[in-house]
């Protein structure tokens, strides 16, 4: 029997006696789901019930409990891991997960990102400068129109050109037609420029479709894939990342994950959701809303996400933080200063808005980051 | 081109001018992801961009915007449907989905619950009384011990005996061993009682496992399945519900969905998450925390969930609201008065606590609801 344990830190918003009771409840709720008095088996009491490993006050009526669980209770399944850390407790107010730490037990079970920062750099043959990513849009355009946009951005030196995450398999822009056209367009541009731009189609789709779309994308020459784990489930992204014969970098999109972070006293912290859990589930780059854009994330929350993406976390490779969402070209210098070089800048709307010449706009951006 | 539309009602927590701006933003954010001025194509403007169909004040600094989207933008995929209704907007604070209405376009695309209330009643041969469900626990017990508990509850007349949702494929309680043992135990009890108790194993697991577990469960004689769409993704539950050769009722568990509802000004309403979306994704029964138990749901929220499970909703069959979570036996009369007969009472802990004789406890409960 594997007796390794893993650790979850919960922030509890309550007065001390209540916070202590909440911590004790979590230990039972997330495992045996019975009152303490009803659990008599000594092995279950010693191993299965969560154990409070630390309890600290961090503010007025704010406490943190670090609780450990048996690795065997989470087995080798990400669904069950998520269930143990937050299944029922997600339904209780005033409890927020702020950290997770893995034990050695998970090294082979969750191998993590296949590429990470170094692998994706190798793929793109860009050794140290920040990577540039843009999105193909708007929804409603035909595959031919979308591919034409891809071609023009690729000519301008964008490193990664992804589908807008709203491009799925609409009748006006079917997945296979779009992927075929965009792969050709980007290959054509690369031939002309000598660069190594990659196209990342959105493979987010229903469980019966996702793997076949991924293989189709790879066969057509896609260089990465976009997936939104909030829509597919994190375990589906993990499954995609472990395909033996479909090995493309995964770019994770935050769609539908917002409710986990929008309330500061519930859910899961920015660093865990957009950093650590992404790595655990196999993403190589994690998109999140940049501060000062049209979403409400603060600079501090963005830096926490960077930490979650890049800091030491068991055996899991660091991945690219990928800020995006309302990021005007004028803010590039500020972004460079804040994020450093191991970052992907996702710039969509403002790259369309600068001028009708998308290639010139891309070149302008490229020049700005290589200054 | 399909020009049907579907409707989402967003509650906006802001002063009127801000709420109006939020509504206009949603129309763009959920579709074209570009500022209005950058979308010039008339077809995209007319069809793809969301349209505000209604805007009403419902309280002080609280407004509701009813926004329609082209059915074709959501295609036939549940992932994309969820993306259109709430993908990026989930990341913005002070916006909560409170209703969704489908158009005719979705009738064949999302056929909904295979069984619903009437189908599950037929399966169980219980024409009008409330159904009783209990959970096998605690995590840590062996398949043999779990099966013994199932046998004793089945003898006592419980209609549905489900795995605790924390039972996955742990080394100490592997899925196949547990399912085989529990199916045999419940069949044995049925032979003795002449009743039609069913066992519902938890098939929640990673994307590569879930379908094969479901088929295994059906082959062994399981009568339903438990799945937690918060862990697997709603689209995975839908996929499971549409298997041509694995047709068992689905009981949906709320694990990991809590962050969508815990903050009243963000996320998605109780009625939509635990009612309408469950029906859309093929659940036949929806478990949620009962009011007055150890979770913080109010009676009003529970009644809204009942409404979401049972009220007219396009072509989708009504499903069983399944309150559970800290429901003492003494409250059965109150629950009966509130919920009526088309309900499943999920009673776990208190059915273990009443006495060591689980069969007697089950009979006591059964008698209480047939009074």
XYZ file of C-alpha atoms in Angstrom:
742
model
C 0.000 0.000 0.000
C 1.352 3.379 -1.032
C 1.545 5.596 2.023
C 2.851 8.743 0.375
C 0.827 11.849 1.073
C 0.135 15.087 -0.764
C -0.720 18.487 0.671
C -3.389 21.096 0.090
C -3.480 24.513 1.752
C -6.954 25.921 2.351
C -7.551 29.549 3.276
C -10.424 29.824 5.738
C -12.350 33.054 6.200
C -13.791 32.829 9.703
C -13.049 33.495 13.353
C -10.519 31.091 14.860
C -12.890 28.552 16.431
C -14.934 28.364 13.236
C -11.819 28.104 11.081
C -10.586 25.222 13.222
C -13.930 23.492 12.808
C -13.843 24.095 9.038
C -10.377 22.512 8.817
C -11.503 19.459 10.769
C -14.592 19.190 8.546
C -12.499 19.293 5.383
C -10.455 16.300 6.587
C -13.645 14.225 6.812
C -15.660 15.758 3.971
C -12.963 15.168 1.374
C -12.387 11.540 2.336
C -14.765 9.424 4.389
C -17.805 11.714 4.262
C -18.901 10.569 7.683
C -18.788 12.261 11.104
C -15.588 11.461 12.988
C -17.425 9.355 15.572
C -18.659 6.994 12.878
C -15.225 6.099 11.550
C -13.857 3.324 13.754
C -11.407 1.420 11.513
C -7.923 2.417 12.765
C -6.292 2.141 9.310
C -8.904 4.457 7.801
C -8.487 6.902 10.676
C -4.724 6.899 10.315
C -4.385 6.964 6.548
C -7.537 7.953 4.734
C -8.959 10.815 6.782
C -7.175 14.057 5.923
C -4.628 15.240 8.487
C -4.081 18.849 9.549
C -0.343 19.403 9.130
C -0.347 23.098 9.890
C -2.764 25.830 10.972
C -1.749 29.487 10.864
C -3.408 32.844 11.180
C -2.604 35.039 8.212
C -4.922 37.976 8.811
C -7.919 39.165 10.782
C -10.360 36.259 10.703
C -8.283 34.566 8.004
C -6.482 31.290 8.642
C -4.695 28.715 6.540
C -4.856 24.975 7.132
C -2.362 22.698 5.398
C -4.001 19.304 5.097
C -2.434 16.071 3.851
C -4.159 13.180 2.119
C -3.007 9.676 1.239
C -1.797 9.564 -2.348
C -3.622 6.251 -2.691
C -6.951 7.989 -2.023
C -6.466 9.955 -5.239
C -5.236 6.863 -7.135
C -3.740 7.677 -10.500
C -6.701 9.675 -11.731
C -6.839 13.424 -12.094
C -10.620 13.427 -11.621
C -10.189 11.750 -8.253
C -7.260 14.003 -7.330
C -9.477 17.049 -7.962
C -12.250 15.373 -6.040
C -10.059 14.795 -2.989
C -8.708 18.326 -2.948
C -12.001 20.173 -3.490
C -14.996 17.979 -4.528
C -17.599 18.566 -1.825
C -15.709 21.389 -0.153
C -16.182 23.500 -3.290
C -19.837 23.674 -2.232
C -19.044 25.262 1.122
C -18.510 29.027 1.297
C -15.473 30.836 2.782
C -12.930 28.160 1.810
C -10.335 28.765 -0.902
C -7.497 26.512 -2.031
C -4.275 28.529 -2.174
C -1.647 25.836 -2.697
C -1.079 22.204 -3.570
C 2.121 20.200 -3.091
C 2.633 16.763 -4.580
C 4.471 13.838 -3.102
C 6.771 11.540 -5.002
C 3.888 9.157 -5.627
C 2.702 11.270 -8.502
C 5.906 11.373 -10.527
C 4.933 8.631 -12.918
C 1.196 9.112 -12.513
C 1.136 12.741 -13.618
C 4.208 13.219 -15.793
C 3.193 16.803 -16.495
C 3.893 19.010 -19.501
C 5.477 17.143 -22.390
C 7.258 20.254 -23.680
C 7.203 23.009 -21.080
C 9.187 26.189 -21.661
C 12.341 24.541 -23.003
C 10.525 22.066 -25.253
C 8.312 24.711 -26.808
C 11.308 26.979 -27.413
C 13.069 24.105 -29.155
C 9.992 23.436 -31.282
C 9.893 27.084 -32.338
C 13.660 27.506 -32.585
C 13.512 30.669 -30.484
C 16.099 30.455 -27.767
C 15.475 33.411 -25.512
C 13.163 36.163 -26.687
C 9.520 36.305 -25.523
C 7.119 34.443 -27.781
C 4.328 36.175 -29.639
C 0.920 34.638 -30.094
C -2.174 35.946 -31.792
C -5.708 34.683 -32.360
C -7.627 34.118 -35.582
C -10.979 35.895 -35.475
C -13.788 36.840 -35.567
C -16.155 33.911 -35.356
C -18.315 34.053 -38.477
C -15.516 34.177 -41.045
C -14.983 31.285 -43.466
C -12.001 28.897 -43.347
C -10.530 30.683 -46.350
C -10.806 34.099 -44.700
C -9.365 32.765 -41.440
C -6.456 31.123 -43.277
C -5.727 34.379 -45.069
C -5.392 36.150 -41.721
C -3.094 33.369 -40.501
C -0.915 33.784 -43.577
C -0.555 37.514 -43.065
C 0.324 37.212 -39.379
C 2.833 34.427 -40.109
C 4.543 36.612 -42.700
C 4.973 39.257 -40.017
C 6.872 36.953 -37.668
C 4.276 35.941 -35.062
C 5.493 32.704 -33.438
C 2.201 31.048 -32.603
C -1.072 31.656 -34.408
C -4.005 30.114 -32.619
C -7.686 29.813 -33.350
C -9.845 32.109 -31.323
C -11.260 29.754 -28.717
C -14.740 30.398 -30.110
C -13.835 28.700 -33.388
C -15.111 25.172 -33.019
C -16.828 23.258 -35.811
C -19.462 25.765 -36.864
C -21.257 25.156 -40.171
C -19.719 28.392 -41.505
C -16.194 27.415 -40.413
C -15.833 23.677 -40.053
C -12.904 22.312 -38.115
C -11.342 20.167 -40.824
C -11.636 22.801 -43.538
C -10.225 25.485 -41.283
C -7.326 23.381 -40.015
C -6.361 22.252 -43.500
C -6.454 25.796 -44.846
C -4.589 27.365 -41.926
C -1.863 24.710 -41.883
C -1.253 25.317 -45.568
C -1.288 29.080 -45.141
C 1.245 29.045 -42.319
C 3.495 26.547 -44.139
C 3.414 28.791 -47.192
C 4.374 31.821 -45.114
C 7.201 29.920 -43.419
C 8.548 28.957 -46.822
C 8.633 32.626 -47.758
C 10.104 33.917 -44.503
C 12.341 31.052 -43.425
C 10.746 31.341 -39.971
C 9.068 28.625 -37.892
C 5.616 29.975 -37.113
C 3.203 27.345 -35.831
C -0.584 27.146 -36.072
C -2.531 25.970 -33.022
C -6.086 24.944 -33.846
C -8.740 24.812 -31.135
C -9.481 21.133 -30.499
C -11.836 21.831 -27.575
C -14.860 19.691 -28.281
C -17.056 16.975 -26.895
C -15.475 13.879 -25.430
C -16.139 11.738 -28.494
C -14.483 14.213 -30.882
C -11.437 15.665 -29.230
C -8.835 12.972 -29.828
C -9.713 12.497 -33.473
C -9.556 16.260 -34.029
C -6.122 16.322 -32.417
C -4.795 13.577 -34.669
C -6.295 15.282 -37.706
C -4.601 18.546 -36.716
C -1.246 16.846 -36.295
C -1.534 15.105 -39.667
C -2.279 18.398 -41.389
C 0.831 19.980 -39.889
C -0.451 21.904 -36.879
C 2.375 22.838 -34.497
C 0.398 22.999 -31.248
C -3.188 22.745 -30.034
C -5.521 24.987 -28.074
C -7.779 23.426 -25.470
C -10.007 24.913 -22.759
C -9.967 22.577 -19.734
C -12.811 24.507 -18.094
C -14.998 23.280 -20.937
C -13.589 19.781 -21.457
C -12.534 18.982 -17.889
C -8.883 18.986 -16.777
C -8.736 15.204 -17.110
C -9.550 15.449 -20.807
C -6.624 17.812 -21.323
C -4.404 15.354 -19.439
C -5.653 12.526 -21.630
C -4.855 14.568 -24.726
C -1.370 15.348 -23.417
C -0.606 11.644 -22.965
C -1.526 10.403 -26.450
C 1.364 8.227 -27.596
C 1.103 9.199 -31.251
C -0.126 12.763 -31.057
C 2.563 14.844 -29.450
C 1.976 18.534 -29.898
C 2.398 21.303 -27.319
C -0.834 22.220 -25.556
C -1.928 25.798 -25.016
C -4.583 26.022 -22.347
C -7.402 28.595 -22.527
C -9.164 29.882 -19.374
C -12.738 29.836 -20.748
C -15.373 28.863 -18.136
C -12.766 28.694 -15.334
C -13.470 32.208 -14.094
C -15.965 31.281 -11.371
C -13.177 29.455 -9.556
C -11.255 32.686 -9.038
C -13.666 35.646 -9.195
C -14.649 35.556 -5.517
C -11.625 36.054 -3.230
C -13.106 33.945 -0.429
C -14.136 30.889 -2.433
C -12.767 28.674 -5.165
C -9.109 28.166 -5.963
C -6.295 30.691 -6.201
C -5.081 32.130 -9.493
C -1.663 30.484 -9.043
C -3.150 27.024 -8.599
C -5.837 27.188 -11.297
C -3.806 28.961 -13.990
C -0.420 27.600 -12.919
C -0.054 24.405 -10.933
C -3.187 22.582 -12.105
C -2.353 23.406 -15.705
C 1.066 21.773 -15.304
C -0.426 18.786 -13.539
C -2.853 18.341 -16.430
C -0.208 18.609 -19.142
C -0.462 22.148 -20.531
C 2.714 23.733 -21.950
C 1.372 27.289 -21.911
C -1.410 28.801 -19.814
C -3.453 31.715 -21.121
C -4.918 34.110 -18.547
C -6.316 37.655 -18.618
C -3.607 40.245 -18.243
C -4.013 42.985 -15.630
C -5.193 46.333 -16.881
C -7.072 44.787 -19.791
C -10.805 44.247 -20.087
C -10.836 41.571 -17.355
C -10.454 42.410 -13.704
C -7.234 40.579 -12.795
C -4.716 42.564 -10.742
C -0.982 42.764 -11.397
C -0.429 40.829 -8.171
C -2.724 37.998 -9.333
C -0.871 37.866 -12.658
C 2.471 37.575 -10.869
C 1.046 34.774 -8.745
C 0.060 32.974 -11.944
C 3.620 33.373 -13.261
C 4.838 31.836 -9.998
C 2.378 28.939 -10.398
C 3.587 28.379 -13.968
C 7.306 28.588 -13.331
C 8.248 27.909 -9.697
C 9.537 24.517 -8.530
C 6.578 22.145 -8.279
C 7.577 18.563 -7.684
C 8.829 16.984 -10.927
C 6.653 19.122 -13.205
C 8.368 21.246 -15.852
C 7.791 25.018 -15.852
C 5.394 26.294 -18.513
C 4.805 29.560 -20.315
C 2.582 32.120 -18.608
C 0.540 33.559 -21.481
C -1.111 36.866 -20.586
C -3.702 38.127 -23.045
C -6.991 39.927 -23.295
C -7.075 43.582 -24.137
C -3.319 44.170 -24.285
C -2.544 47.273 -26.371
C 0.730 47.351 -28.314
C 1.801 50.409 -26.324
C 2.075 48.314 -23.178
C 4.682 45.895 -24.549
C 7.615 47.633 -22.850
C 5.787 47.506 -19.512
C 4.941 43.827 -20.051
C 8.532 42.988 -20.952
C 9.790 44.678 -17.810
C 7.300 42.810 -15.649
C 7.291 39.346 -17.181
C 10.858 38.981 -18.467
C 11.591 36.709 -21.406
C 9.985 33.381 -20.536
C 6.505 34.491 -21.474
C 4.130 34.272 -24.394
C 2.351 37.532 -25.174
C -1.091 36.807 -26.583
C -2.113 39.869 -28.532
C -5.342 39.682 -30.487
C -7.587 42.679 -30.977
C -4.917 45.368 -30.904
C -2.917 43.573 -33.582
C -5.988 43.823 -35.823
C -6.686 47.417 -34.883
C -3.324 49.089 -35.550
C -3.757 49.179 -39.336
C -5.422 47.084 -42.048
C -1.987 45.666 -42.926
C -1.791 42.711 -40.537
C 1.727 41.754 -41.637
C 2.999 45.250 -40.891
C 1.267 45.163 -37.505
C 2.925 41.850 -36.674
C 6.332 43.166 -37.741
C 5.812 46.222 -35.559
C 5.099 43.999 -32.565
C 8.010 41.704 -33.325
C 10.346 44.685 -33.493
C 9.008 45.965 -30.188
C 9.948 42.818 -28.315
C 13.391 42.373 -29.870
C 14.484 45.939 -29.230
C -27.477 28.339 -42.583
C -29.347 27.727 -39.363
C -30.648 31.016 -38.046
C -32.296 29.757 -34.884
C -31.237 31.524 -31.723
C -30.988 30.594 -28.063
C -31.233 32.849 -25.018
C -29.181 33.452 -21.909
C -30.194 35.748 -19.067
C -27.325 37.434 -17.238
C -27.777 39.189 -13.915
C -25.547 42.254 -13.735
C -24.553 43.791 -10.416
C -23.777 47.417 -11.247
C -25.322 50.839 -11.665
C -27.443 51.184 -14.794
C -24.879 52.716 -17.155
C -22.289 50.130 -16.163
C -24.796 47.294 -16.442
C -25.710 48.457 -19.946
C -22.037 48.490 -20.868
C -21.559 45.015 -19.381
C -24.455 43.669 -21.455
C -23.025 45.165 -24.636
C -19.609 43.724 -23.762
C -21.035 40.244 -23.268
C -22.514 40.298 -26.783
C -19.016 40.829 -28.227
C -16.930 38.899 -25.696
C -18.897 35.692 -26.098
C -18.770 35.730 -29.895
C -16.387 37.811 -31.994
C -13.975 38.856 -29.211
C -13.323 42.147 -30.956
C -14.446 45.713 -30.232
C -17.663 46.589 -32.048
C -15.901 49.036 -34.357
C -13.660 46.284 -35.705
C -16.496 44.039 -36.862
C -17.560 45.248 -40.281
C -19.025 42.162 -41.987
C -22.822 42.725 -41.995
C -23.665 39.004 -41.699
C -21.442 38.656 -38.637
C -22.946 41.796 -37.115
C -26.479 40.588 -37.707
C -26.113 36.934 -36.772
C -22.992 36.157 -34.795
C -22.706 39.016 -32.324
C -25.002 38.445 -29.360
C -28.181 40.520 -29.333
C -29.740 42.141 -26.295
C -33.361 40.993 -26.342
C -34.359 42.468 -23.009
C -32.904 44.620 -20.244
C -34.700 45.026 -16.926
C -33.970 46.395 -13.506
C -34.695 43.824 -10.830
C -33.269 45.538 -7.744
C -31.051 48.355 -6.560
C -28.033 48.263 -8.866
C -29.124 44.867 -10.180
C -30.196 44.387 -13.794
C -30.905 41.450 -16.036
C -29.973 41.279 -19.710
C -31.506 38.579 -21.900
C -29.096 37.992 -24.752
C -29.605 35.783 -27.799
C -26.963 33.943 -29.799
C -27.078 32.120 -33.124
C -27.555 28.404 -32.548
C -24.981 27.842 -35.273
C -22.328 29.598 -33.180
C -22.664 26.833 -30.596
C -22.787 24.121 -33.295
C -23.765 20.732 -31.945
C -21.182 20.655 -29.194
C -21.852 21.109 -25.529
C -18.327 22.452 -24.946
C -18.974 25.205 -27.452
C -22.463 25.855 -26.094
C -20.946 26.402 -22.628
C -18.258 28.528 -24.190
C -20.777 30.803 -25.911
C -22.897 31.248 -22.821
C -20.091 31.874 -20.320
C -16.524 31.141 -21.569
C -14.673 34.438 -21.214
C -17.454 36.170 -19.302
C -16.916 33.728 -16.418
C -13.656 35.634 -15.846
C -15.415 38.957 -15.321
C -16.839 39.768 -11.897
C -20.435 40.826 -11.115
C -22.050 38.766 -13.869
C -24.165 35.706 -13.105
C -26.138 33.502 -15.482
C -29.648 33.038 -14.126
C -31.449 31.375 -17.025
C -30.977 29.668 -20.365
C -33.645 28.970 -22.976
C -33.055 26.724 -25.967
C -34.398 27.104 -29.441
C -35.702 24.302 -31.591
C -32.281 23.902 -33.170
C -31.089 21.871 -30.228
C -33.811 19.222 -30.217
C -31.790 16.610 -32.044
C -28.418 17.954 -30.991
C -29.011 17.667 -27.262
C -31.650 14.976 -26.834
C -31.394 15.274 -23.061
C -32.042 12.712 -20.336
C -32.589 9.213 -21.683
C -34.770 8.206 -18.728
C -35.832 11.246 -16.736
C -38.384 10.888 -13.943
C -40.743 8.535 -15.762
C -38.019 6.322 -17.196
C -36.238 5.899 -13.894
C -39.519 5.091 -12.142
C -40.208 2.429 -14.771
C -36.723 0.985 -14.295
C -37.291 0.760 -10.549
C -40.932 -0.259 -10.770
C -41.917 2.414 -8.285
C -44.848 4.336 -9.641
C -45.372 7.230 -7.291
C -43.571 7.231 -3.944
C -40.342 9.221 -3.428
C -37.206 7.244 -4.199
C -34.594 6.477 -1.586
C -30.907 6.535 -2.301
C -27.943 5.908 -0.050
C -24.167 5.938 -0.463
C -21.605 3.204 0.167
C -18.839 4.468 2.445
C -16.359 5.220 3.894
C -13.445 5.377 1.488
C -10.851 2.953 2.812
C -13.079 -0.125 3.049
C -12.482 -3.131 0.803
C -14.797 -4.225 -2.031
C -16.064 -7.063 0.151
C -16.901 -4.719 3.019
C -18.560 -2.227 0.673
C -20.608 -4.993 -0.960
C -21.741 -6.195 2.446
C -23.085 -2.727 3.226
C -24.858 -2.678 -0.143
C -26.470 -6.027 0.624
C -27.780 -4.853 3.960
C -29.238 -1.615 2.606
C -30.834 -3.474 -0.316
C -32.515 -5.888 2.081
C -34.016 -2.893 3.838
C -35.735 -1.584 0.734
C -33.506 1.299 -0.423
C -34.214 1.882 -4.130
C -30.827 3.109 -5.310
C -27.505 2.275 -3.677
C -24.680 4.362 -5.053
C -20.952 4.457 -4.464
C -19.799 7.360 -2.390
C -18.382 9.682 -5.026
C -14.939 9.311 -3.420
C -14.809 5.622 -4.382
C -12.846 5.549 -7.606
C -10.237 2.904 -8.402
C -8.125 3.024 -5.264
C -5.655 0.178 -4.686
C -7.621 -0.782 -1.562
C -10.963 -0.758 -3.414
C -10.501 -1.265 -7.126
C -13.338 -0.392 -9.447
C -13.823 -3.776 -11.095
C -13.679 -5.742 -7.851
C -16.066 -3.366 -6.127
C -18.569 -3.277 -8.977
C -18.585 -7.054 -9.350
C -19.074 -7.586 -5.625
C -21.765 -4.904 -5.217
C -23.754 -6.049 -8.251
C -23.793 -9.582 -6.867
C -24.724 -8.385 -3.388
C -27.647 -6.300 -4.603
C -28.875 -9.067 -6.925
C -28.773 -11.497 -4.012
C -30.778 -9.124 -1.826
C -33.337 -8.564 -4.593
C -33.789 -12.320 -4.884
C -34.547 -12.466 -1.188
C -36.856 -9.457 -1.047
C -38.520 -9.554 -4.449
C -37.702 -5.826 -4.745
C -35.837 -4.018 -7.538
C -33.002 -2.198 -5.827
C -30.310 -0.951 -8.204
C -26.621 -0.343 -7.636
C -25.044 2.770 -9.159
C -21.235 2.622 -9.277
C -19.182 5.787 -9.584
C -17.743 5.806 -13.099
C -16.183 9.282 -12.743
C -12.655 8.875 -14.044
C -10.196 10.151 -16.559
C -11.238 10.530 -20.168
C -9.552 7.345 -21.304
C -11.281 5.188 -18.662
C -14.815 6.349 -18.260
C -16.557 4.620 -21.135
C -14.943 1.247 -20.525
C -15.879 1.469 -16.830
C -19.461 2.220 -17.822
C -19.668 -0.805 -20.112
C -18.079 -2.997 -17.446
C -20.637 -1.784 -14.903
C -23.530 -2.504 -17.247
C -22.222 -5.994 -17.993
C -21.964 -6.771 -14.300
C -25.578 -5.764 -13.749
C -25.356 -2.197 -12.436
C -28.707 -0.424 -12.662
C -27.469 3.169 -12.970
C -24.204 5.115 -12.850
C -22.872 7.975 -10.785
C -20.821 10.663 -12.502
C -19.544 14.067 -11.353
C -19.584 16.443 -14.351
C -17.631 19.060 -12.382
C -14.722 16.617 -12.451
C -15.177 15.077 -15.902
C -16.649 18.075 -17.738
C -20.334 18.267 -18.685
C -19.518 17.147 -22.223
C -18.117 13.877 -20.917
C -21.370 13.193 -19.093
C -23.256 13.960 -22.292
C -21.001 11.588 -24.214
C -21.681 8.873 -21.643
C -25.431 9.462 -21.869
C -25.370 8.946 -25.652
C -23.577 5.595 -25.784
C -25.589 3.390 -28.103
C -24.911 0.176 -26.214
C -24.609 1.370 -22.649
C -27.969 2.687 -21.573
C -28.185 3.156 -17.848
C -29.705 6.084 -15.932
C -27.161 8.710 -14.911
C -27.051 10.211 -11.445
C -25.063 13.424 -11.409
C -22.944 14.422 -8.404
C -22.133 18.102 -7.641
C -18.448 17.621 -6.673
C -16.203 20.516 -7.766
C -19.172 22.534 -9.104
C -19.547 24.606 -5.956
C -17.452 27.577 -7.047
C -20.014 28.283 -9.760
C -22.705 28.987 -7.173
C -21.072 30.023 -3.874
C -20.783 33.728 -4.706
C -24.210 35.279 -5.362
C -22.826 37.871 -7.791
C -20.746 35.568 -9.999
C -21.044 32.197 -11.665
C -24.264 30.481 -12.628
C -27.495 30.116 -10.692
C -28.375 27.000 -8.726
C -31.332 26.289 -11.022
C -29.201 26.355 -14.151
C -26.164 24.435 -12.833
C -28.032 21.772 -10.848
C -31.138 21.723 -13.044
C -31.118 22.877 -16.628
C -27.472 22.131 -17.495
C -27.798 18.670 -15.973
C -30.763 17.925 -18.251
C -28.952 19.327 -21.259
C -26.000 17.055 -20.504
C -28.095 13.911 -20.062
C -28.415 13.387 -16.292
C -31.563 11.623 -15.029
C -31.112 12.704 -11.410
C -29.200 15.656 -9.989
C -27.687 15.478 -6.516
C -27.333 18.760 -4.617
C -26.805 19.746 -0.963
C -30.076 20.002 0.904
C -30.810 23.137 2.917
C -30.244 22.897 6.648
C -27.546 20.267 6.259
C -23.800 20.758 6.495
C -23.653 22.807 3.277
C -24.883 26.345 3.099
C -27.692 26.099 0.530
C -30.950 27.856 1.436
C -34.429 26.411 1.105
C -35.095 28.951 -1.633
C -32.043 27.807 -3.612
C -33.153 24.193 -3.264
C -36.608 25.050 -4.584
C -34.984 26.822 -7.521
C -33.032 23.643 -8.253
C -36.287 21.650 -8.200
C -37.683 24.144 -10.697
C -34.590 23.749 -12.894
C -34.957 19.954 -12.773
C -38.684 19.735 -13.418
C -40.064 22.824 -15.136
C -40.719 22.949 -18.885
C -37.389 23.389 -20.669
C -37.607 22.988 -24.403
C -37.844 19.299 -25.325
C -35.853 18.065 -22.318
C -37.497 15.588 -19.954
C -37.835 16.490 -16.262
C -35.346 14.792 -13.944
C -35.230 13.883 -10.273
C -34.015 16.558 -7.862
C -31.866 14.591 -5.408
C -31.241 16.498 -2.171
C -28.598 15.017 0.120
C -25.824 15.919 2.488
C -26.460 15.868 6.208
C -30.159 14.986 6.093
C -31.248 13.471 9.412
C -34.037 10.886 9.373
C -36.146 13.142 11.593
C -36.492 15.657 8.773
C -38.162 13.242 6.340
C -41.680 14.524 7.027
C -40.521 18.102 6.405
C -38.745 17.029 3.203
C -41.822 15.163 1.966
C -43.989 18.204 2.559
C -41.571 20.454 0.696
C -40.472 18.280 -2.210
C -43.556 16.145 -2.880
C -43.186 12.723 -4.468
C -41.034 13.235 -7.532
C -37.806 13.392 -5.618
C -34.931 11.121 -4.652
C -33.856 11.463 -1.030
C -30.141 10.784 -0.734
C -29.517 9.794 2.850
C -26.028 8.670 3.754
C -24.484 9.332 7.149
C -27.692 9.340 9.194
C -28.680 5.950 7.789
C -25.406 4.580 9.151
C -25.751 6.406 12.464
C -29.228 5.327 13.584
C -28.141 1.825 14.715
C -25.563 -0.769 13.695
C -28.356 -2.714 11.941
C -28.290 -1.100 8.497
C -31.212 -3.152 7.217
C -33.388 -2.031 10.112
C -32.318 1.571 9.505
C -33.297 1.283 5.860
C -36.664 -0.233 6.728
C -37.284 2.577 9.193
C -36.623 5.129 6.474
C -38.740 3.269 3.936
C -41.632 3.165 6.380
C -41.261 6.885 7.023
C -41.768 7.791 3.382
C -44.673 5.416 2.728
C -46.683 6.527 5.774
